[in-house]
Amino acid sequence: MKRNIRDQLIWLAIAVGGWLVIDLLTLVGIISPFILTIITMIEINVILAVSLNLILGVSGQFSLGHAGFMAIGAYASAIVAEKSNSIWGFALGILIGMAISGIIALIEGIPTLRLRGDYLAIATLGVSEIIRITINNLEITNGPKGIFNIPAQADWSIVYIFAAVITMVIVNLVHSKTGRAILSVRDNEIAAASLGINTTKFKVIAFVVGAVAASVAGSLYATYLQSITPSNFSFMQSISTLIIVVLGGVGSITGSILAAVVLGFVDIILQNYGALRMVLYSLMLIAFMLFRPSGFLGTWEFSISRLFSAKNKSQKESK
Amino acid sequence: MQVFIQQIFNGIFLGSIYALLALGYTMVYGIIGLINFAHGDVYMIGAFIGFYLITSLHLNFWVTLILTMAACALIGMLIEFLAYRPLRHHGAPKITALITAIGVSFLLENGMTFLFGGDSRPFPQAIKLVTYHIGFLDVTNIQILIFVVAVALMIALQFIVQKTKMGRAMRAVSVDTEAASIVGIKVDQTISFTFAIGSALAGAAGVLIGLYYNSIDPLMGMTPGIKAFIAAVVGGIGVIPGAALGGWLIGLIETLTYSIGISSWKDAAVYAVLILVLLVRPTGIFGKKEGEKV
């Protein structure tokens, strides 16, 4: 327990250190407002990728519907922020988004998580598209026109804090007793069930936590970019989060963060190529998958405790 | 009531296109378990090839159709050879193959946008439009053409899969790739053939939809691609008659939501039916139930 607290504190220090570095570089003027926007989008992508990785990599459920939950969070925050532009409005928007996403994920998860592999993927894609089409047809969400002039409530450092906290919560969940149950369901559902693990329960826990985190990412997206339309949350958004997770390595939280950062900077570089941008991006994606099919890090995970103890290291690797 | 029946007819014509596309998805998924996201873009390429054959070379419709199918077959084989085969040989995880397919889809869409611009362009009227009035129904010769061509291709496909040596090899590989290779079936060649046939059907669908809607653009493959995949899933993936049925079902749902005046919900209706079917029959309407192996 003591070691665990020490590791948490080290992580916290790393997170605060990262914040200080970005803050300092902004003050000095090395980070321009343009790059700061990219950094904020990277932070949002970190939340999305880490939470999708919990569903896909840790619990082994192939979800293609992350954008739907993101949309719920974004619209909840946008609507609340328009009524009340204060810290309370900001918090309320995020909470409402989390609650709705959690409930929908629960209703969606219990029946659909019985489906396997690609069938689950296509069902979650369906739910996500139904959410988007519903938003497209509702009055309160301003239909296909979307919502503009949303009060700016999130800035890069608020998003950074959320990204760090959500990552720590998810990593701790993975290492908890619940997390080990989720991992066992991924590795062998039948074996886990025969040990008395309620497989549906743990799949649903991972799914709901992932969905709620995606909703927070959506809330931050809306209150940072200040304008949203339903087309921001089409299935292409789910796909781009999926790409981050697979590029980083399915199952590696460290990989998801690394891939979000790398893709963010690749995006900056590709901005110079105009119309060729997406062609180069897709070629890179194909080439990367062909030469490194398991992603940047595979299932490798950066771990503080491993840095401190060699014995621990050999244990974890043999796992 | 008249509108309703008219929409059922329209749904069957539209559904034929989805069915043609769904066949390609279902065959590829049946044989290598890959959701070939680039399939909808092969259909887009087919429409563009048809466009250039008619406008530049002034070929007639039937020659265009056959040449487009041949060209798309080659493109399908090329995609399989360059992008999917190396992954398969390295035993890469399924999700890697899926991301590669998404990459290929992006490449085709953006490559075409880069080369030919993103605007939609009018597809030439290779066949003069004639509208027949049967009672209160309006049916155009192009709709009939689409239906007849689609059904003829489906029958041809069924024949290839059931009666020819290659078809038998395809079925064998889809049941058990390893066992098939042990008994001397050339697995790579068979998979390549599957891609060729599926892509040829997509190419035909592309030309037919160009003729029907008179408008093509580089992003036209995205939505029909997803819907055709849904059609394949609803029908029971890997089952050829299932894909056809699924395609028509999706076409009907779309036009019926239009006829009852909720057309902005048409995609939601398609997804809702998909989810309902999956919840009742997790492997689709005609799908086989998979046993759990311990």
Coordinates of C-alpha atoms in Angstrom, one line a residue:
Chain A
M1 CA 0.0 0.0 0.0
K2 CA 2.8 2.3 0.9
R3 CA 4.6 1.6 -2.4
N4 CA 1.3 2.3 -4.2
I5 CA 1.0 5.7 -2.6
R6 CA 4.6 6.5 -3.5
D7 CA 4.0 5.6 -7.1
Q8 CA 0.9 7.7 -7.2
L9 CA 2.8 10.7 -5.8
I10 CA 5.5 10.2 -8.4
W11 CA 2.9 10.1 -11.2
L12 CA 1.3 13.2 -9.8
A13 CA 4.8 14.9 -9.8
I14 CA 5.3 13.9 -13.4
A15 CA 1.9 15.3 -14.3
V16 CA 2.6 18.6 -12.5
G17 CA 6.0 18.7 -14.1
G18 CA 4.5 18.4 -17.5
W19 CA 2.0 21.2 -16.7
L20 CA 4.8 23.4 -15.6
V21 CA 6.9 22.8 -18.7
I22 CA 4.0 23.7 -21.0
D23 CA 3.1 26.7 -18.9
L24 CA 6.7 27.9 -18.9
L25 CA 7.2 27.4 -22.6
T26 CA 4.0 29.3 -23.2
L27 CA 5.1 32.2 -21.1
V28 CA 8.5 32.4 -22.8
G29 CA 6.6 32.3 -26.2
I30 CA 8.1 29.1 -27.6
I31 CA 4.6 27.6 -27.7
S32 CA 2.4 29.7 -29.9
P33 CA -1.4 29.9 -29.5
F34 CA -1.7 27.6 -32.6
I35 CA 0.5 25.0 -31.0
L36 CA -1.3 25.4 -27.7
T37 CA -4.6 24.5 -29.5
I38 CA -2.9 21.4 -30.9
I39 CA -1.7 20.5 -27.4
T40 CA -5.3 20.9 -26.0
M41 CA -6.6 18.7 -28.7
I42 CA -3.9 16.1 -27.9
E43 CA -5.1 16.3 -24.2
I44 CA -8.7 15.6 -25.3
N45 CA -7.5 12.8 -27.5
V46 CA -5.5 11.3 -24.5
I47 CA -8.8 11.1 -22.6
L48 CA -10.6 9.6 -25.5
A49 CA -7.9 7.1 -26.3
V50 CA -7.2 6.0 -22.7
S51 CA -10.9 5.5 -22.1
L52 CA -11.4 3.6 -25.4
N53 CA -8.3 1.5 -24.5
L54 CA -10.0 0.5 -21.2
I55 CA -12.9 -0.9 -23.3
L56 CA -10.9 -2.3 -26.2
G57 CA -7.6 -3.2 -24.7
V58 CA -8.3 -4.0 -21.1
S59 CA -11.7 -5.5 -21.3
G60 CA -11.4 -6.8 -24.9
Q61 CA -14.7 -5.4 -26.1
F62 CA -14.6 -4.0 -29.6
S63 CA -16.5 -0.7 -29.4
L64 CA -16.9 1.6 -32.4
G65 CA -19.2 4.0 -30.6
H66 CA -17.0 6.3 -28.6
A67 CA -18.1 9.4 -30.6
G68 CA -21.7 9.0 -29.4
F69 CA -20.7 9.4 -25.7
M70 CA -18.4 12.3 -26.6
A71 CA -21.4 13.9 -28.4
I72 CA -23.6 13.6 -25.3
G73 CA -21.0 15.3 -23.1
A74 CA -20.4 18.0 -25.6
Y75 CA -24.0 18.9 -26.0
A76 CA -24.8 18.6 -22.3
S77 CA -22.0 21.1 -21.6
A78 CA -22.8 23.4 -24.5
I79 CA -26.5 23.7 -23.5
V80 CA -25.8 24.2 -19.8
A81 CA -22.9 26.6 -20.5
E82 CA -25.2 28.8 -22.6
K83 CA -27.7 29.1 -19.6
S84 CA -25.0 29.6 -17.0
N85 CA -21.5 30.6 -17.8
S86 CA -19.8 30.0 -14.5
I87 CA -17.7 27.4 -12.8
W88 CA -20.9 25.8 -11.5
G89 CA -22.4 25.8 -15.0
F90 CA -19.2 24.1 -16.2
A91 CA -19.3 21.5 -13.5
L92 CA -23.0 20.9 -14.0
G93 CA -22.6 20.4 -17.7
I94 CA -19.9 17.9 -17.3
L95 CA -21.9 16.0 -14.6
I96 CA -25.1 15.9 -16.6
G97 CA -23.1 14.6 -19.6
M98 CA -21.5 12.0 -17.5
A99 CA -24.8 10.9 -16.0
I100 CA -26.6 10.6 -19.4
S101 CA -23.7 8.8 -20.9
G102 CA -23.4 6.4 -18.0
I103 CA -27.1 5.6 -18.2
I104 CA -27.1 5.1 -21.9
A105 CA -23.9 3.0 -21.7
L106 CA -25.6 0.9 -19.1
I107 CA -28.7 0.4 -21.1
E108 CA -26.7 -0.3 -24.3
G109 CA -24.0 -2.4 -22.6
I110 CA -26.1 -5.0 -20.8
P111 CA -27.7 -6.5 -23.9
T112 CA -25.1 -5.7 -26.5
L113 CA -22.0 -6.9 -24.6
R114 CA -23.3 -10.4 -25.2
L115 CA -22.4 -9.9 -28.8
R116 CA -18.9 -10.9 -29.9
G117 CA -16.1 -9.1 -31.7
D118 CA -17.2 -7.4 -34.9
Y119 CA -20.9 -7.8 -34.1
L120 CA -20.4 -5.8 -31.0
A121 CA -18.4 -3.2 -33.0
I122 CA -21.2 -2.7 -35.5
A123 CA -23.9 -2.6 -32.7
T124 CA -22.0 0.1 -30.8
L125 CA -21.5 2.0 -34.0
G126 CA -25.2 1.8 -34.5
V127 CA -26.0 3.2 -31.1
S128 CA -23.5 6.0 -31.6
E129 CA -25.0 6.9 -34.9
I130 CA -28.5 6.8 -33.4
I131 CA -27.3 9.3 -30.7
R132 CA -25.9 11.6 -33.4
I133 CA -29.1 11.4 -35.6
T134 CA -31.2 12.1 -32.5
I135 CA -29.1 15.2 -31.7
N136 CA -29.4 16.2 -35.4
N137 CA -33.2 16.1 -35.1
L138 CA -33.8 17.7 -31.7
E139 CA -34.8 21.3 -31.1
I140 CA -32.7 21.8 -28.0
T141 CA -29.5 20.9 -29.8
N142 CA -30.2 23.3 -32.6
G143 CA -30.3 20.4 -35.1
P144 CA -27.8 20.1 -37.9
K145 CA -26.7 23.7 -37.5
G146 CA -25.0 22.9 -34.2
I147 CA -24.3 25.3 -31.3
F148 CA -22.0 28.3 -31.7
N149 CA -20.6 30.9 -29.3
I150 CA -20.5 28.4 -26.4
P151 CA -18.8 30.3 -23.5
A152 CA -15.2 29.3 -23.3
Q153 CA -14.9 27.5 -20.0
A154 CA -12.1 25.1 -20.6
D155 CA -8.6 26.1 -21.4
W156 CA -5.6 24.0 -22.0
S157 CA -4.6 23.6 -18.3
I158 CA -8.1 22.6 -17.2
V159 CA -8.2 20.0 -20.0
Y160 CA -4.7 18.9 -18.9
I161 CA -5.8 18.4 -15.3
F162 CA -8.8 16.3 -16.5
A163 CA -6.6 14.3 -18.8
A164 CA -4.1 13.6 -16.0
V165 CA -6.8 12.7 -13.4
I166 CA -8.9 10.5 -15.8
T167 CA -5.7 8.6 -16.8
M168 CA -4.8 8.1 -13.2
V169 CA -8.3 6.9 -12.3
I170 CA -8.3 4.4 -15.2
V171 CA -4.8 3.1 -14.5
N172 CA -5.8 2.6 -10.9
L173 CA -9.0 0.9 -12.0
V174 CA -6.9 -1.5 -14.2
H175 CA -4.6 -2.4 -11.3
S176 CA -7.5 -2.8 -8.8
K177 CA -9.3 -6.0 -8.0
T178 CA -12.0 -5.0 -10.4
G179 CA -9.4 -4.4 -13.0
R180 CA -8.0 -7.9 -12.6
A181 CA -11.4 -9.3 -13.0
I182 CA -11.9 -7.3 -16.2
L183 CA -8.6 -8.6 -17.5
S184 CA -9.5 -12.1 -16.7
V185 CA -12.7 -11.7 -18.7
R186 CA -10.7 -10.4 -21.7
D187 CA -8.2 -13.3 -21.6
N188 CA -10.7 -16.1 -21.3
E189 CA -14.3 -15.4 -20.7
I190 CA -15.3 -19.0 -20.2
A191 CA -12.5 -19.6 -17.7
A192 CA -13.3 -16.4 -15.9
A193 CA -17.0 -17.4 -15.7
S194 CA -16.2 -20.8 -14.3
L195 CA -14.2 -19.1 -11.5
G196 CA -17.4 -17.4 -10.5
I197 CA -16.7 -14.0 -12.1
N198 CA -19.8 -12.3 -13.3
T199 CA -18.4 -11.6 -16.8
T200 CA -21.3 -9.3 -17.9
K201 CA -20.9 -7.1 -14.8
F202 CA -17.2 -6.5 -15.4
K203 CA -17.6 -5.9 -19.1
V204 CA -20.3 -3.4 -18.3
I205 CA -18.2 -1.7 -15.7
A206 CA -15.3 -1.1 -18.2
F207 CA -17.8 0.0 -20.8
V208 CA -19.6 2.5 -18.6
V209 CA -16.4 4.0 -17.2
G210 CA -15.0 4.3 -20.7
A211 CA -18.3 6.0 -21.9
V212 CA -18.4 8.4 -19.0
A213 CA -14.7 9.4 -19.6
A214 CA -15.5 10.0 -23.3
S215 CA -18.4 12.2 -22.3
V216 CA -16.0 14.3 -20.2
A217 CA -13.7 14.6 -23.2
G218 CA -16.8 15.8 -25.2
S219 CA -17.6 18.4 -22.6
L220 CA -14.1 19.8 -22.7
Y221 CA -14.1 19.7 -26.5
A222 CA -17.3 21.8 -26.6
T223 CA -16.3 24.3 -24.0
Y224 CA -12.8 24.7 -25.5
L225 CA -13.6 24.9 -29.2
Q226 CA -16.8 26.9 -28.5
S227 CA -18.7 25.5 -31.4
I228 CA -20.1 22.0 -32.1
T229 CA -22.2 20.4 -34.8
P230 CA -23.5 16.8 -34.9
S231 CA -21.1 16.0 -37.8
N232 CA -18.2 16.5 -35.3
F233 CA -19.3 13.3 -33.7
S234 CA -19.8 11.0 -36.7
F235 CA -18.3 7.6 -36.8
M236 CA -15.2 9.1 -38.2
Q237 CA -14.5 10.5 -34.8
S238 CA -14.8 7.0 -33.3
I239 CA -12.5 5.7 -36.0
S240 CA -9.8 8.4 -35.3
T241 CA -9.8 7.5 -31.6
L242 CA -9.6 3.8 -32.6
I243 CA -6.6 4.7 -34.7
I244 CA -4.8 6.3 -31.8
V245 CA -5.4 3.3 -29.6
V246 CA -4.2 0.8 -32.2
L247 CA -1.2 3.0 -33.2
G248 CA -0.1 3.1 -29.5
G249 CA -0.7 -0.6 -28.9
V250 CA -4.0 -2.2 -27.9
G251 CA -3.9 -2.6 -24.1
S252 CA -1.0 -0.2 -23.5
I253 CA -2.2 3.0 -21.7
T254 CA 1.2 4.5 -22.1
G255 CA 1.0 3.7 -25.8
S256 CA -2.3 5.5 -26.2
I257 CA -0.8 8.6 -24.6
L258 CA 2.3 8.4 -26.8
A259 CA 0.2 7.9 -29.9
A260 CA -2.0 10.8 -29.1
V261 CA 1.0 13.1 -28.7
V262 CA 2.8 11.7 -31.9
L263 CA -0.4 12.1 -34.0
G264 CA -0.9 15.6 -32.7
F265 CA 2.6 16.6 -33.9
V266 CA 2.3 14.6 -37.2
D267 CA -0.8 16.8 -37.7
I268 CA 1.2 20.0 -37.3
I269 CA 3.8 18.8 -39.8
L270 CA 1.2 17.7 -42.3
Q271 CA -0.5 21.1 -42.2
N272 CA 2.2 22.3 -44.6
Y273 CA 1.1 19.9 -47.3
G274 CA -2.4 21.3 -47.9
A275 CA -4.4 19.0 -50.1
L276 CA -1.9 16.2 -49.9
R277 CA -2.2 16.0 -46.1
M278 CA -4.8 13.2 -45.9
V279 CA -3.1 11.2 -48.6
L280 CA 0.2 11.3 -46.7
Y281 CA -1.6 10.5 -43.5
S282 CA -3.3 7.4 -44.9
L283 CA -0.1 6.2 -46.5
M284 CA 1.7 6.6 -43.2
L285 CA -1.1 4.7 -41.4
I286 CA -1.0 1.8 -43.9
A287 CA 2.8 1.7 -43.8
F288 CA 2.9 1.8 -40.0
M289 CA 0.4 -1.0 -39.7
L290 CA 2.4 -3.1 -42.2
F291 CA 5.7 -2.6 -40.5
R292 CA 4.6 -2.5 -36.9
P293 CA 1.3 -4.3 -36.6
S294 CA 1.2 -4.3 -32.8
G295 CA 1.5 -0.5 -32.5
F296 CA 4.3 1.6 -30.9
L297 CA 4.5 -0.2 -27.7
G298 CA 2.5 -3.4 -28.1
T299 CA 1.2 -4.2 -24.7
W300 CA 4.2 -2.7 -22.9
E301 CA 3.4 -0.4 -20.1
F302 CA 5.6 2.2 -18.4
S303 CA 5.6 1.6 -14.7
I304 CA 7.2 3.5 -11.8
S305 CA 7.4 0.5 -9.5
R306 CA 9.3 -1.4 -12.2
L307 CA 11.9 1.4 -12.3
F308 CA 12.5 1.0 -8.6
S309 CA 12.6 -2.7 -8.3
A310 CA 14.4 -5.1 -10.6
K311 CA 12.7 -8.1 -9.0
N312 CA 9.3 -6.7 -9.6
K313 CA 10.4 -6.1 -13.2
S314 CA 11.1 -9.7 -14.0
Q315 CA 7.8 -10.7 -12.4
K316 CA 5.8 -8.4 -14.5
E317 CA 7.6 -9.3 -17.8
S318 CA 7.1 -13.0 -17.2
K319 CA 3.4 -12.3 -16.9
Chain B
M1 CA -51.2 3.9 -50.1
Q2 CA -50.0 4.6 -53.6
V3 CA -47.0 6.4 -52.3
F4 CA -46.3 3.5 -49.9
I5 CA -46.3 0.9 -52.7
Q6 CA -44.3 3.2 -54.9
Q7 CA -41.7 3.5 -52.1
I8 CA -41.6 -0.3 -51.7
F9 CA -40.6 -0.5 -55.4
N10 CA -38.0 2.2 -55.0
G11 CA -36.7 0.4 -52.0
I12 CA -36.2 -2.8 -54.0
F13 CA -34.2 -0.9 -56.6
L14 CA -32.1 0.9 -54.1
G15 CA -31.7 -2.3 -52.1
S16 CA -30.3 -4.1 -55.1
I17 CA -27.3 -1.7 -55.0
Y18 CA -26.8 -2.3 -51.3
A19 CA -27.2 -6.1 -51.9
L20 CA -24.4 -6.0 -54.6
L21 CA -22.1 -4.2 -52.2
A22 CA -23.1 -6.4 -49.3
L23 CA -22.1 -9.4 -51.3
G24 CA -18.5 -8.2 -51.4
Y25 CA -18.4 -7.5 -47.7
T26 CA -19.9 -10.8 -46.8
M27 CA -17.5 -12.8 -49.0
V28 CA -14.4 -11.1 -47.7
Y29 CA -15.6 -11.3 -44.1
G30 CA -16.6 -14.9 -44.6
I31 CA -13.2 -15.8 -45.9
I32 CA -10.7 -13.8 -43.8
G33 CA -12.8 -12.2 -41.1
L34 CA -12.0 -8.7 -42.1
I35 CA -14.4 -5.8 -42.3
N36 CA -13.1 -4.4 -45.5
F37 CA -13.7 -0.8 -44.9
A38 CA -12.3 0.1 -48.3
H39 CA -15.1 -1.8 -50.1
G40 CA -17.3 1.2 -50.3
D41 CA -14.5 3.1 -51.9
V42 CA -14.0 0.5 -54.6
Y43 CA -17.6 1.2 -55.5
M44 CA -16.8 4.9 -55.7
I45 CA -13.7 4.1 -57.9
G46 CA -16.1 1.9 -60.1
A47 CA -18.4 4.9 -60.5
F48 CA -15.4 7.1 -61.6
I49 CA -14.1 4.5 -64.0
G50 CA -17.5 4.2 -65.5
F51 CA -17.7 8.0 -65.8
Y52 CA -14.4 8.3 -67.7
L53 CA -15.1 5.3 -69.9
I54 CA -18.4 6.9 -71.0
T55 CA -17.4 10.5 -71.2
S56 CA -13.9 10.1 -72.7
L57 CA -14.1 6.9 -74.7
H58 CA -17.8 7.1 -75.5
L59 CA -18.3 3.5 -74.8
N60 CA -21.8 2.1 -74.6
F61 CA -23.2 1.1 -71.2
W62 CA -22.7 -2.6 -71.4
V63 CA -19.1 -2.4 -72.4
T64 CA -18.5 0.2 -69.7
L65 CA -20.1 -2.1 -67.1
I66 CA -17.9 -5.1 -68.0
L67 CA -14.7 -3.0 -68.3
T68 CA -15.4 -1.4 -65.0
M69 CA -16.0 -4.7 -63.3
A70 CA -12.8 -6.0 -64.7
A71 CA -10.9 -2.9 -63.6
C72 CA -12.4 -3.0 -60.1
A73 CA -11.5 -6.7 -59.8
L74 CA -7.9 -5.8 -60.5
I75 CA -8.0 -3.0 -58.0
G76 CA -9.5 -5.3 -55.3
M77 CA -6.7 -7.9 -55.9
L78 CA -4.1 -5.2 -55.8
I79 CA -5.4 -3.8 -52.5
E80 CA -5.4 -7.3 -51.1
F81 CA -1.9 -8.1 -52.3
L82 CA -0.3 -4.8 -51.1
A83 CA -2.2 -4.1 -47.9
Y84 CA -3.8 -7.2 -46.4
R85 CA -1.7 -10.1 -47.6
P86 CA 1.5 -9.0 -45.8
L87 CA -0.5 -8.6 -42.6
R88 CA -2.0 -12.0 -42.9
H89 CA 1.3 -13.7 -43.5
H90 CA 2.7 -12.1 -40.3
G91 CA -0.3 -13.2 -38.3
A92 CA -1.1 -9.6 -37.3
P93 CA -4.0 -9.0 -34.9
K94 CA -7.4 -8.6 -36.6
I95 CA -7.7 -5.0 -35.4
T96 CA -4.5 -4.1 -37.3
A97 CA -6.0 -5.4 -40.5
L98 CA -9.1 -3.3 -39.8
I99 CA -7.0 -0.1 -39.3
T100 CA -5.1 -1.0 -42.5
A101 CA -8.5 -1.3 -44.3
I102 CA -9.5 2.1 -42.9
G103 CA -6.1 3.5 -44.1
V104 CA -6.8 2.1 -47.6
S105 CA -10.3 3.7 -47.5
F106 CA -8.8 7.1 -46.5
L107 CA -6.2 6.7 -49.3
L108 CA -8.8 6.0 -52.0
E109 CA -11.1 8.8 -50.9
N110 CA -8.4 11.4 -50.4
G111 CA -6.3 10.2 -53.4
M112 CA -9.3 10.7 -55.6
T113 CA -10.1 14.0 -54.1
F114 CA -6.5 15.1 -54.6
L115 CA -6.4 13.9 -58.2
F116 CA -9.9 14.8 -59.4
G117 CA -11.2 17.4 -56.9
G118 CA -13.8 16.9 -54.3
D119 CA -16.8 18.2 -56.2
S120 CA -19.5 16.0 -57.4
R121 CA -19.9 15.7 -61.1
P122 CA -22.8 14.7 -63.3
F123 CA -22.7 11.1 -64.5
P124 CA -23.5 10.9 -68.2
Q125 CA -26.8 9.5 -69.2
A126 CA -25.6 6.4 -71.0
I127 CA -29.1 5.0 -71.4
K128 CA -32.0 7.3 -72.2
L129 CA -34.4 7.5 -69.3
V130 CA -37.9 6.1 -70.0
T131 CA -40.6 6.1 -67.4
Y132 CA -43.3 3.5 -67.6
H133 CA -46.6 4.1 -65.9
I134 CA -48.0 0.8 -64.7
G135 CA -51.3 1.7 -63.0
F136 CA -50.4 4.3 -60.5
L137 CA -46.8 3.1 -60.3
D138 CA -43.9 4.9 -61.9
V139 CA -41.0 2.6 -62.9
T140 CA -38.0 3.8 -65.0
N141 CA -36.1 1.6 -67.4
I142 CA -33.0 2.3 -65.3
Q143 CA -34.6 1.0 -62.2
I144 CA -35.5 -2.2 -64.0
L145 CA -32.0 -2.4 -65.4
I146 CA -30.5 -2.1 -61.9
F147 CA -32.7 -4.8 -60.6
V148 CA -32.1 -7.2 -63.5
V149 CA -28.3 -6.7 -63.5
A150 CA -28.1 -7.1 -59.8
V151 CA -30.2 -10.3 -59.8
A152 CA -28.2 -11.7 -62.7
L153 CA -24.9 -11.0 -60.9
M154 CA -26.2 -12.6 -57.8
I155 CA -27.2 -15.7 -59.6
A156 CA -23.8 -15.8 -61.4
L157 CA -22.1 -15.4 -58.0
Q158 CA -24.2 -18.2 -56.5
F159 CA -23.2 -20.4 -59.4
I160 CA -19.5 -19.6 -59.0
V161 CA -19.6 -20.3 -55.3
Q162 CA -21.6 -23.5 -55.5
K163 CA -20.6 -25.1 -58.7
T164 CA -17.1 -24.2 -59.7
K165 CA -13.8 -25.5 -58.3
M166 CA -12.8 -22.0 -57.2
G167 CA -16.1 -21.6 -55.4
R168 CA -15.5 -24.9 -53.6
A169 CA -12.0 -23.6 -52.6
M170 CA -13.5 -20.4 -51.3
R171 CA -16.0 -22.3 -49.1
A172 CA -13.2 -24.5 -47.9
V173 CA -10.9 -21.6 -47.0
S174 CA -13.8 -19.8 -45.2
V175 CA -14.5 -22.9 -43.0
D176 CA -10.9 -23.6 -42.1
T177 CA -7.9 -21.9 -43.7
E178 CA -5.3 -24.2 -42.4
A179 CA -7.1 -27.4 -43.2
A180 CA -7.8 -26.1 -46.7
S181 CA -4.1 -25.4 -47.3
I182 CA -3.2 -28.9 -46.1
V183 CA -5.4 -30.5 -48.7
G184 CA -3.7 -28.5 -51.4
I185 CA -5.9 -25.4 -51.8
K186 CA -3.9 -22.4 -52.7
V187 CA -5.2 -20.1 -50.0
D188 CA -3.7 -16.8 -51.2
Q189 CA -5.0 -17.3 -54.7
T190 CA -8.4 -18.2 -53.4
I191 CA -8.5 -15.1 -51.2
S192 CA -7.3 -12.9 -54.1
F193 CA -10.1 -14.4 -56.2
T194 CA -12.7 -13.5 -53.5
F195 CA -11.5 -9.9 -53.5
A196 CA -11.7 -9.8 -57.3
I197 CA -15.3 -11.0 -57.4
G198 CA -16.4 -8.8 -54.5
S199 CA -14.7 -5.7 -56.1
A200 CA -16.2 -6.5 -59.5
L201 CA -19.7 -6.5 -57.9
A202 CA -18.8 -3.2 -56.2
G203 CA -17.7 -1.7 -59.5
A204 CA -21.0 -2.8 -61.1
A205 CA -22.9 -1.2 -58.2
G206 CA -20.9 2.0 -58.7
V207 CA -21.8 2.3 -62.4
L208 CA -25.4 1.5 -61.7
I209 CA -25.7 4.1 -58.9
G210 CA -24.1 6.7 -61.2
L211 CA -26.7 6.0 -63.8
Y212 CA -29.5 6.1 -61.1
Y213 CA -28.5 9.3 -59.3
N214 CA -26.6 11.0 -62.1
S215 CA -24.0 12.3 -59.6
I216 CA -20.7 11.0 -58.3
D217 CA -18.1 12.3 -55.9
P218 CA -15.0 10.9 -54.1
L219 CA -16.8 10.5 -50.8
M220 CA -19.9 8.8 -52.2
G221 CA -18.7 5.4 -51.0
M222 CA -18.6 6.1 -47.3
T223 CA -22.3 5.9 -46.3
P224 CA -23.4 3.1 -48.7
G225 CA -20.3 1.2 -47.6
I226 CA -21.4 1.2 -44.0
K227 CA -25.0 0.4 -44.9
A228 CA -24.0 -2.4 -47.1
F229 CA -21.9 -3.8 -44.3
I230 CA -24.9 -3.5 -42.0
A231 CA -26.9 -5.3 -44.7
A232 CA -24.4 -8.1 -44.7
V233 CA -24.5 -8.4 -40.9
V234 CA -28.3 -8.3 -40.8
G235 CA -28.5 -11.1 -43.3
G236 CA -25.9 -13.2 -41.6
I237 CA -22.3 -12.5 -42.5
G238 CA -20.7 -15.0 -44.8
V239 CA -24.1 -16.1 -46.2
I240 CA -24.6 -15.0 -49.8
P241 CA -28.4 -15.1 -49.9
G242 CA -28.4 -13.3 -46.5
A243 CA -26.4 -10.4 -48.0
A244 CA -29.0 -10.1 -50.8
L245 CA -31.9 -10.2 -48.3
G246 CA -30.1 -7.7 -46.0
G247 CA -29.5 -5.3 -48.9
W248 CA -33.1 -5.3 -49.9
L249 CA -34.3 -4.9 -46.3
I250 CA -32.0 -1.9 -45.8
G251 CA -33.3 -0.4 -49.1
L252 CA -36.9 -0.9 -48.0
I253 CA -36.4 0.6 -44.5
E254 CA -34.8 3.7 -46.1
T255 CA -37.6 4.3 -48.6
L256 CA -40.3 3.5 -46.1
T257 CA -39.0 6.0 -43.5
Y258 CA -39.2 8.5 -46.4
S259 CA -42.8 7.6 -47.3
I260 CA -44.0 8.0 -43.7
G261 CA -42.3 11.4 -43.6
I262 CA -39.5 10.8 -41.1
S263 CA -36.7 10.7 -43.7
S264 CA -34.3 12.5 -41.4
W265 CA -34.4 9.5 -39.2
K266 CA -33.8 7.0 -42.0
D267 CA -30.3 6.1 -40.9
A268 CA -31.4 5.8 -37.3
A269 CA -34.1 3.3 -38.4
V270 CA -31.5 1.3 -40.3
Y271 CA -29.3 1.1 -37.2
A272 CA -32.2 0.3 -34.9
V273 CA -33.2 -2.6 -37.1
L274 CA -29.6 -3.8 -37.1
I275 CA -29.4 -3.7 -33.3
L276 CA -32.8 -5.5 -32.9
V277 CA -31.7 -8.2 -35.3
L278 CA -28.4 -8.7 -33.5
L279 CA -30.1 -8.9 -30.1
V280 CA -32.5 -11.5 -31.3
R281 CA -30.1 -13.4 -33.6
P282 CA -26.6 -12.4 -32.7
T283 CA -25.2 -13.8 -36.0
G284 CA -27.8 -12.3 -38.4
I285 CA -31.0 -13.7 -39.9
F286 CA -29.4 -16.5 -41.8
G287 CA -26.3 -16.7 -39.7
K288 CA -25.1 -20.0 -38.2
K289 CA -24.9 -20.2 -34.4
E290 CA -21.3 -20.5 -33.3
G291 CA -20.6 -22.8 -30.5
E292 CA -18.3 -21.8 -27.7
K293 CA -15.1 -23.7 -27.7
V294 CA -13.6 -24.5 -24.3

